[in-house]
Short mmCIF file of C-alpha atoms and ligand atoms in Angstrom, two decimals:
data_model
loop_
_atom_site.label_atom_id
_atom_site.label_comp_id
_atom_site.label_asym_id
_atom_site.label_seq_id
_atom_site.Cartn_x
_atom_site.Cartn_y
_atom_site.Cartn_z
CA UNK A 1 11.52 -13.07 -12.38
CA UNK A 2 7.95 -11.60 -11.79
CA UNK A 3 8.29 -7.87 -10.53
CA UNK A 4 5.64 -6.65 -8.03
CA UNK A 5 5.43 -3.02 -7.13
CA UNK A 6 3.64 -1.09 -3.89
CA UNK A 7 3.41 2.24 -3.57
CA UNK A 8 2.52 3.50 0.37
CA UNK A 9 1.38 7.28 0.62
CA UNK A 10 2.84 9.41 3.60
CA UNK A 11 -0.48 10.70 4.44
CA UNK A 12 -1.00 8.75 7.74
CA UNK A 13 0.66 6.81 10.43
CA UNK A 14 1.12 3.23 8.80
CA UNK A 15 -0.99 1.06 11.13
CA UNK A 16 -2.05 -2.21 12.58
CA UNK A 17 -4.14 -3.21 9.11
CA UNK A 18 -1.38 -2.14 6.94
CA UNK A 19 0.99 -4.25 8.57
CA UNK A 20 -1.57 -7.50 8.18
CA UNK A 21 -2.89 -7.00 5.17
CA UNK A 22 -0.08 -5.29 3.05
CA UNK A 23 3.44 -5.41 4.74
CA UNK A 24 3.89 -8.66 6.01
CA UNK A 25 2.73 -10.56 2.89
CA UNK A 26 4.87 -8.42 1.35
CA UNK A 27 8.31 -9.23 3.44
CA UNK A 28 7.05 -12.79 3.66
CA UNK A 29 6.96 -12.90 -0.04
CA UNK A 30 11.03 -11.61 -0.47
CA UNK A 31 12.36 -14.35 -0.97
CA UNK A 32 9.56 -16.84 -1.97
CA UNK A 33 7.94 -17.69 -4.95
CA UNK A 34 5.14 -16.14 -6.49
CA UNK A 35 2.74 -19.28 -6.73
CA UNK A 36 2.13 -20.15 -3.30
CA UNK A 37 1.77 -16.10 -2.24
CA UNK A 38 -1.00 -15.39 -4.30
CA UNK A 39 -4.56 -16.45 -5.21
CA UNK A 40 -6.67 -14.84 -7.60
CA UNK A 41 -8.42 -11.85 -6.69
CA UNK A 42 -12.24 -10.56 -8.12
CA UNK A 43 -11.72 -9.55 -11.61
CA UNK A 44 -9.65 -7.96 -12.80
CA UNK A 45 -7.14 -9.48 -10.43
CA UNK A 46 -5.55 -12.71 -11.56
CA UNK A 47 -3.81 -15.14 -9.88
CA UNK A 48 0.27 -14.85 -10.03
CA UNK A 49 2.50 -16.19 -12.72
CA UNK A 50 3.69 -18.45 -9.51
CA UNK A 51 7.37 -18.96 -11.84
CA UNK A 52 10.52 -18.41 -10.05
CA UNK A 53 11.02 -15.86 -7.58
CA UNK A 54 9.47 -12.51 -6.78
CA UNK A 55 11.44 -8.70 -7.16
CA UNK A 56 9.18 -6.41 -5.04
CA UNK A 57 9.65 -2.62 -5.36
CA UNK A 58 8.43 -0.24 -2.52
CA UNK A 59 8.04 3.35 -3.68
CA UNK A 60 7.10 5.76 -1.10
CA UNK A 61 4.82 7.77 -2.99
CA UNK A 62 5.60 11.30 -1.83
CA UNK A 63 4.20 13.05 -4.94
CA UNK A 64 0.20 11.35 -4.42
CA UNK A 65 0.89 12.77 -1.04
CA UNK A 66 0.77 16.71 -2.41
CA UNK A 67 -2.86 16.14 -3.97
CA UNK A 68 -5.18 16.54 -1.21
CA UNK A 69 -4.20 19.39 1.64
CA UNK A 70 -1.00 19.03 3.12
CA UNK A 71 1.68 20.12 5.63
CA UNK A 72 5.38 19.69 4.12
CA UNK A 73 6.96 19.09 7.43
CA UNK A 74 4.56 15.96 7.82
CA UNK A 75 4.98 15.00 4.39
CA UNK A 76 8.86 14.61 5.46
CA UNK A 77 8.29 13.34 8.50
CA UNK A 78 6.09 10.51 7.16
CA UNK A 79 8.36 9.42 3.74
CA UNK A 80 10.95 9.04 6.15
CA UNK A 81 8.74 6.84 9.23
CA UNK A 82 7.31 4.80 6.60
CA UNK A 83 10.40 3.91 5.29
CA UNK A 84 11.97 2.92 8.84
CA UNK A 85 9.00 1.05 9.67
CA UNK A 86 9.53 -1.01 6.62
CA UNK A 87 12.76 -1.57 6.98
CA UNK A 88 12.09 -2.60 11.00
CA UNK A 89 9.22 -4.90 9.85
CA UNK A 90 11.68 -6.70 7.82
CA UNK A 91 12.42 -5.37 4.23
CA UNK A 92 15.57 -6.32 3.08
CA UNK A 93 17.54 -3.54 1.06
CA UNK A 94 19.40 -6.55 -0.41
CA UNK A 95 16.53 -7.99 -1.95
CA UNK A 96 13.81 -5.44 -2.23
CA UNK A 97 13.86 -2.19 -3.73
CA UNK A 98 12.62 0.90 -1.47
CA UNK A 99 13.14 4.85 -3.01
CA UNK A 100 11.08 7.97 -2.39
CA UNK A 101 9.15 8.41 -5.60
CA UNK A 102 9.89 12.08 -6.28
CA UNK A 103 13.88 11.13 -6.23
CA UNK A 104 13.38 9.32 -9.81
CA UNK A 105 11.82 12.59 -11.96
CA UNK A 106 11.23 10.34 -14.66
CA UNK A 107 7.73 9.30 -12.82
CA UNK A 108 6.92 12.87 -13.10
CA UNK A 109 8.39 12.95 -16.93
CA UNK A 110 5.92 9.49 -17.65
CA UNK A 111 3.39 11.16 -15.73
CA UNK A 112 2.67 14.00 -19.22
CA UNK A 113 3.15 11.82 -21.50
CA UNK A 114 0.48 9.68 -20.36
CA UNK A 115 -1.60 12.19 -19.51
CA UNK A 116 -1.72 12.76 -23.27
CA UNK A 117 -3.08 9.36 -23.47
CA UNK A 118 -5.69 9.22 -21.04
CA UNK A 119 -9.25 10.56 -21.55
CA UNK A 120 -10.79 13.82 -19.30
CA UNK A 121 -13.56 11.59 -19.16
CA UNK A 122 -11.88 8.69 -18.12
CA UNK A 123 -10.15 10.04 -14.70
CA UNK A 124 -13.00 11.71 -13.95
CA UNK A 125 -14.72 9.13 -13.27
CA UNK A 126 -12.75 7.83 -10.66
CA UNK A 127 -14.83 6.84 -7.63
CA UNK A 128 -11.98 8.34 -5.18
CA UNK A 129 -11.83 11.46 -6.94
CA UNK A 130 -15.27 11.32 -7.00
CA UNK A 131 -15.18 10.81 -3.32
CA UNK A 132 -12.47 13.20 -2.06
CA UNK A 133 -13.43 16.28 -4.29
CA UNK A 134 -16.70 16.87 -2.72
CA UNK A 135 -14.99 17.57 0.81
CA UNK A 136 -14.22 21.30 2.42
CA UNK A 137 -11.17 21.78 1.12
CA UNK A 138 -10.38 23.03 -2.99
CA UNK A 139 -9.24 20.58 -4.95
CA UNK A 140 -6.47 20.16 -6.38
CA UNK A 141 -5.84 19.08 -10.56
CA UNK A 142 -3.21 16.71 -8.97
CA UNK A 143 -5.99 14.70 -7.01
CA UNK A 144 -7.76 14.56 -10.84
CA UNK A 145 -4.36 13.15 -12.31
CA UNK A 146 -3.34 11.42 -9.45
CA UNK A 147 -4.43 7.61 -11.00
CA UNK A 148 -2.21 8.48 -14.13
CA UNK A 149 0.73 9.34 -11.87
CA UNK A 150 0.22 5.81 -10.48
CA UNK A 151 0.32 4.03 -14.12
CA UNK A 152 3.36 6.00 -14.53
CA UNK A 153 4.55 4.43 -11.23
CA UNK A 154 3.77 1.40 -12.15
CA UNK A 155 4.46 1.62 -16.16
CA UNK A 156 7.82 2.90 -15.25
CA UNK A 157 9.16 -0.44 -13.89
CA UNK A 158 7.37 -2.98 -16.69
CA UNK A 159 5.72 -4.16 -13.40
CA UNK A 160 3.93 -7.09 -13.75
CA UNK A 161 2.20 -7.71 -10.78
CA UNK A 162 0.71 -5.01 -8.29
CA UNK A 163 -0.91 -6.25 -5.10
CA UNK A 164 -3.70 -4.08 -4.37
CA UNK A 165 -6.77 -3.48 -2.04
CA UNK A 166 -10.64 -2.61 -3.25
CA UNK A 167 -10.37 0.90 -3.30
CA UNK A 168 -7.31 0.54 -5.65
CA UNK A 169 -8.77 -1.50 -8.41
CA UNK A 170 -10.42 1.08 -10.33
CA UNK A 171 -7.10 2.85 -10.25
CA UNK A 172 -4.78 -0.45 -11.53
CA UNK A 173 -7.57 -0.79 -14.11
CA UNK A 174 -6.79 2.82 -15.35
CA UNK A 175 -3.19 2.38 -15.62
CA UNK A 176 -3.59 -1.60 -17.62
CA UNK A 177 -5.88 0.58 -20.07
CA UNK A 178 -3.46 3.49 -20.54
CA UNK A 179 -0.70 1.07 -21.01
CA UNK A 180 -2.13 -1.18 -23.69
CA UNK A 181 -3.67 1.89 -25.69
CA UNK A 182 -0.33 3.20 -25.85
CA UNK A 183 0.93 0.07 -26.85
CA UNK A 184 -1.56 -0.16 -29.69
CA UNK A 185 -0.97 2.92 -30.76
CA UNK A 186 2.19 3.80 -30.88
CA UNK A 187 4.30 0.46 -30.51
CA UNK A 188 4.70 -1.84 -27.79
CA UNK A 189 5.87 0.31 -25.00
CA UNK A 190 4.62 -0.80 -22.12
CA UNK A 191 4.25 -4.68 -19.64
CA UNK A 192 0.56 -4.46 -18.75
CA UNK A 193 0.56 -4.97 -15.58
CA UNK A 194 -1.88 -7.04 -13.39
CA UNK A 195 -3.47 -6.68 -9.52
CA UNK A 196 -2.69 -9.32 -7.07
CA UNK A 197 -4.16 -9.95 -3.83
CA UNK A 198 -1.89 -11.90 -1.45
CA UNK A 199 -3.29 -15.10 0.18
CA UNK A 200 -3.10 -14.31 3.46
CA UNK A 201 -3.60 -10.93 3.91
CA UNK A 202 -5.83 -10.62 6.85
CA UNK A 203 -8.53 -7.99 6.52
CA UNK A 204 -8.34 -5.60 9.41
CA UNK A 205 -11.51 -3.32 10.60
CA UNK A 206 -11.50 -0.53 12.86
CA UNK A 207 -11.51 -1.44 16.56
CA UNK A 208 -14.22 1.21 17.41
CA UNK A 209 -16.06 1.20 14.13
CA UNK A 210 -15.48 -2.76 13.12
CA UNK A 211 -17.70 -2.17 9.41
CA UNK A 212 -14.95 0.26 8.67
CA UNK A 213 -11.41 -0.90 7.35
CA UNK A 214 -8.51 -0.17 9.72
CA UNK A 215 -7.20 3.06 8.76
CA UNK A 216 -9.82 4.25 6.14
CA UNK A 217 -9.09 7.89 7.40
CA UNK A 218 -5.13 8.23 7.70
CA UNK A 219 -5.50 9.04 11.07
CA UNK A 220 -4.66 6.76 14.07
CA UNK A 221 -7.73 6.97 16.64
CA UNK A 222 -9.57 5.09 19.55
CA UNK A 223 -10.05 2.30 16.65
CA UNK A 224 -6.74 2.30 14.72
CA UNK A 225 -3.90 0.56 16.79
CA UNK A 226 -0.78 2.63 15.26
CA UNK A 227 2.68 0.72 14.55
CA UNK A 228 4.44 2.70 16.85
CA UNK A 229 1.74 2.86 19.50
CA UNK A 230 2.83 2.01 22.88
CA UNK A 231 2.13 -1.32 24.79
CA UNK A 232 -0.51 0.30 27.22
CA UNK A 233 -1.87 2.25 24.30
CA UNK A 234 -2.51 -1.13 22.35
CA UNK A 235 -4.26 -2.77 25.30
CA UNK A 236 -6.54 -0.46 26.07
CA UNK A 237 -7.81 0.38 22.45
CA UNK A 238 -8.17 -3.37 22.48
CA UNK A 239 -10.00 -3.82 25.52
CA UNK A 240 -11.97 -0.94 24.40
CA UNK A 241 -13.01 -2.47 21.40
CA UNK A 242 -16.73 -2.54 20.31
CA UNK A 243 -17.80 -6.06 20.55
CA UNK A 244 -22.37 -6.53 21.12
CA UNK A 245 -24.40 -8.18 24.18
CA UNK A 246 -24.74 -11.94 22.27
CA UNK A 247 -21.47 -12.91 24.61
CA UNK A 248 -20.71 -15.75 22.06
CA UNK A 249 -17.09 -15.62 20.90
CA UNK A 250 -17.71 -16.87 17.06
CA UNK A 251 -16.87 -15.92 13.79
CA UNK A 252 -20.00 -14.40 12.10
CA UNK A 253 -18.97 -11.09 10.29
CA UNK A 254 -22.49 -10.07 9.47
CA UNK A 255 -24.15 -10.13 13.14
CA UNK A 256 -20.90 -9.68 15.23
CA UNK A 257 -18.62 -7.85 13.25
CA UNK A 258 -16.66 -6.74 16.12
CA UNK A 259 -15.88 -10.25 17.47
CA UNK A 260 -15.40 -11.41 14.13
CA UNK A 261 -12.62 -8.83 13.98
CA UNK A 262 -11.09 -9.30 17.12
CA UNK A 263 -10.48 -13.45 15.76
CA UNK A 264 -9.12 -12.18 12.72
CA UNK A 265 -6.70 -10.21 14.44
CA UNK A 266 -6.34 -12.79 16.87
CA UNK A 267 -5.37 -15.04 14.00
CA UNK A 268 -3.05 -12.73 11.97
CA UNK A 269 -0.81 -12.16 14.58
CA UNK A 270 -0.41 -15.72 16.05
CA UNK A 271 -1.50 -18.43 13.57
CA UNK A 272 -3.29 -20.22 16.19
CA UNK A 273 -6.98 -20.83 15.81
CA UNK A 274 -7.81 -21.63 19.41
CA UNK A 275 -11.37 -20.55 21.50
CA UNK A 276 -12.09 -18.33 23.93
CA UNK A 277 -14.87 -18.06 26.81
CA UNK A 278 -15.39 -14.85 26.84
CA UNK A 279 -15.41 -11.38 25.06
CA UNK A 280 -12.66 -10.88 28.03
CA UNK A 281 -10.10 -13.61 27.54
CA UNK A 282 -10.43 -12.87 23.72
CA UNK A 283 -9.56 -9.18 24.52
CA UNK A 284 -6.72 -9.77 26.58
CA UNK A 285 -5.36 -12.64 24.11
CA UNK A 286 -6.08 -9.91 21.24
CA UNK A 287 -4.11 -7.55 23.03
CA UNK A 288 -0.96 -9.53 24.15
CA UNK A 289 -0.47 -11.05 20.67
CA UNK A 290 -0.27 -7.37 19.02
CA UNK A 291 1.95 -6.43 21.43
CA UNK A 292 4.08 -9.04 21.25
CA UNK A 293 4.36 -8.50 17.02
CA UNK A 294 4.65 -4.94 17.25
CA UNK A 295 7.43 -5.03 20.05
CA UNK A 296 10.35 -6.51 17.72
CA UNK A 297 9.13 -4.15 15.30
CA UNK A 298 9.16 -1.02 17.37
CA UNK A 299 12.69 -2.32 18.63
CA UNK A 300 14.21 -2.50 15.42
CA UNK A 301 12.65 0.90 14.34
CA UNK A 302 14.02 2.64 17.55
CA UNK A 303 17.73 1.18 16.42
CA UNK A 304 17.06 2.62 12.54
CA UNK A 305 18.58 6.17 12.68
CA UNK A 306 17.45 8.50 10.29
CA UNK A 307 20.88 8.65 8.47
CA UNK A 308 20.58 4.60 7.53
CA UNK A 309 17.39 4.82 6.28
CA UNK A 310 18.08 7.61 3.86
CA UNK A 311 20.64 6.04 2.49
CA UNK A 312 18.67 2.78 1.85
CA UNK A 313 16.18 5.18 0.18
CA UNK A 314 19.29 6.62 -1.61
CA UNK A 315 20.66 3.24 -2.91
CA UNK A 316 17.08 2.58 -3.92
CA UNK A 317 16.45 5.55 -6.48
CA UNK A 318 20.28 4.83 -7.61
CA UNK A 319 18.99 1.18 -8.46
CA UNK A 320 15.84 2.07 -9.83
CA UNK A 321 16.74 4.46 -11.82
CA UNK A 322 18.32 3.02 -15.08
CA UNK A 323 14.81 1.05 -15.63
CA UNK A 324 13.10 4.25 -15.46
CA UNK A 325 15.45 6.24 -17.77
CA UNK A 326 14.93 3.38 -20.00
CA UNK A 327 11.46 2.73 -20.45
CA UNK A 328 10.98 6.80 -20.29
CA UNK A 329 13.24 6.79 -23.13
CA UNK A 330 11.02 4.18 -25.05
CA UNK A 331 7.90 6.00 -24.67
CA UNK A 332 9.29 9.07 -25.22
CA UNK A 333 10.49 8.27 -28.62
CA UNK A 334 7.04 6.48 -29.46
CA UNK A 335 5.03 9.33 -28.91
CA UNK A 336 7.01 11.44 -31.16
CA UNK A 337 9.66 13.44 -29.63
CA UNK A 338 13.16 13.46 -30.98
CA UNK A 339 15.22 12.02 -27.95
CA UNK A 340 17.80 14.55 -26.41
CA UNK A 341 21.34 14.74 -27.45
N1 LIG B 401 -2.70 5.05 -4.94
C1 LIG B 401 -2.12 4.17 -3.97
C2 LIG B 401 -2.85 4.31 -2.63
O1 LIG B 401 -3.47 5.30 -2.37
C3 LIG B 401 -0.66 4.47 -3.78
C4 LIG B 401 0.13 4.25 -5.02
C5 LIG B 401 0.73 5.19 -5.78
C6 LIG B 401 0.46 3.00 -5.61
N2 LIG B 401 1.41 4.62 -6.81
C7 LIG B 401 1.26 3.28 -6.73
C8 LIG B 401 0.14 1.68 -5.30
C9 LIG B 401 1.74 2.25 -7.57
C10 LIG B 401 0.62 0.66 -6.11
C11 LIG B 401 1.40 0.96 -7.23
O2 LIG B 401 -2.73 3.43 -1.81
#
């Protein structure tokens, strides 16, 4: 059994791109096999082991949501919305594993101890810290440590697999060098894990801004179609969308990046590669085929009452949680601490 882990931050509305690109290869891959989900990704991704079947872990990552400027009551409201919208976009509890990250305190024990393995020099230079430090606001040591929380995330579970996105790499690279230095130097700890990209995750760009990736800023705007945006609300961000004058409805990503989009999306939602005449009939196809994925999905969520999906989340740490005592307990003991009575 290959275990693949995703962590989703409650920073942001989960939206339209997330649900293309990262959910639904995610519940499509549940109950499948590794080998026809996957295809190798730019180094250092690597194609999937493809044997047997697949044990995803969601973690909503509650803790990388304290390391940039925050508001608890969102931070709550989010862990708890992103978990119902998983659920209502299909996760099975039965076969997938979904907790709150800060409900296991080992990631926060694993965290230290591989902070004592990881260079100064080494997290800082992390292009997103790089990024997100020069902004307004003071930053926070968390947003320095934040990629060694993740290989504790992902370190914790003797994950194999972890499907992730560009700006991500740098980060899964962090945690595969942590791991196997600590396995070299203090004993074989650790799985190193690997990144995945799913096959057919579509790549979704901002409907205003279409050389942007959907969702890039955590917030949903004129150009981010949210998952729990309203039917009128979807069509006219889509028939608002920035298109250009050529009025020829092709795929070409460089010179019309916003038509180019609107296929993909086109595409993602329905499977169907068919033509269109105009900007127009593309638009209005665009917009009835998001509504018509996102209305099952907003259904389902609307049922979900915040009681049921705690207690998913609840189940979920109670499941988890042996693995993570465990391999804590292994590293623990290789570093060179005497382990508790
Ligand atoms: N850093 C990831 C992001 O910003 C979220 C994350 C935290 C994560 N821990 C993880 C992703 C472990 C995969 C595995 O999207």
């Amino acid at each position: 059994m290959t275990r693949r882990l995703t962590g989703l931050k409650p920073t942001g509305h989960l939206q339209l791109g997330n649900l293309l690109g990262a959910i639904r290869p995610l519940v499509g891959g549940q109950r499948e096999t590794g080998s026809e989900l996957l295809t190798a990704a730019p180094s250092p991704a690597v194609q999937g082991t493809g044997r047997g079947v697949t044990e995803s872990v969601i973690m909503i990552v509650d803790l990388h949501a304290l390391t940039i400027e925050h508001d608890p009551q969102r931070v709550r409201d989010l862990t708890v919305e992103h978990a119902r919208l998983m659920l209502a976009a299909g996760v099975d509890p039965d076969v997938t594993t979904m907790y709150v990250q800060s409900h296991l305190s080992e990631h926060a024990q694993l965290h230290y101890l591989l902070e004592c393995a990881t260079g100064f020099g080494e997290a800082r230079r992390m292009i997103q810290f790089k990024e997100k430090s020069t902004g307004p606001d003071p930053v926070r040591l968390s947003l320095l440590t934040y990629p060694v929380l993740m290989a504790a995330d992902i370190l914790l579970h003797d994950t194999e697999e972890v499907p992730v996105g560009d700006d991500q790499t740098q980060h899964l690279e962090l945690a595969r060098d942590v791991a196997y230095r600590f396995n070299t130097r203090y004993g074989q700890t650790f799985t190193v894990p690997r990144a995945v990209t799913p096959a057919f995750a579509a790549r979704i760009m901002d409907l205003a801004e279409p050389t942007a990736k959907m969702g890039k800023t955590n917030a949903v705007t004129a150009g981010v179609i949210g998952l729990l945006d309203r039917p009128d609300v979807v069509r006219r961000k889509v028939m608002r969308a920035v298109t250009d004058t050529r009025n020829i409805v092709r795929r070409d990503p460089d010179r019309q990046p916003g038509v180019t989009n609107l296929l993909e999306i086109y595409v993602a939602c329905t499977g169907d590669r068919r033509e269109f005449a105009s900007y127009g009939e593309l638009k209005t196809a665009v917009a009835d085929a998001v509504i018509a994925v996102l209305e099952p999905i907003q259904r389902r969520f609307a049922a979900l009452t915040p009681g049921e999906v705690l207690s998913v989340l609840h189940d979920g740490a109670k499941q988890a949680r042996p693995r993570a005592q465990a391999t804590l307990e292994r590293a623990t003991e290789a570093i060179g601490l005497i382990k508790a009575a």
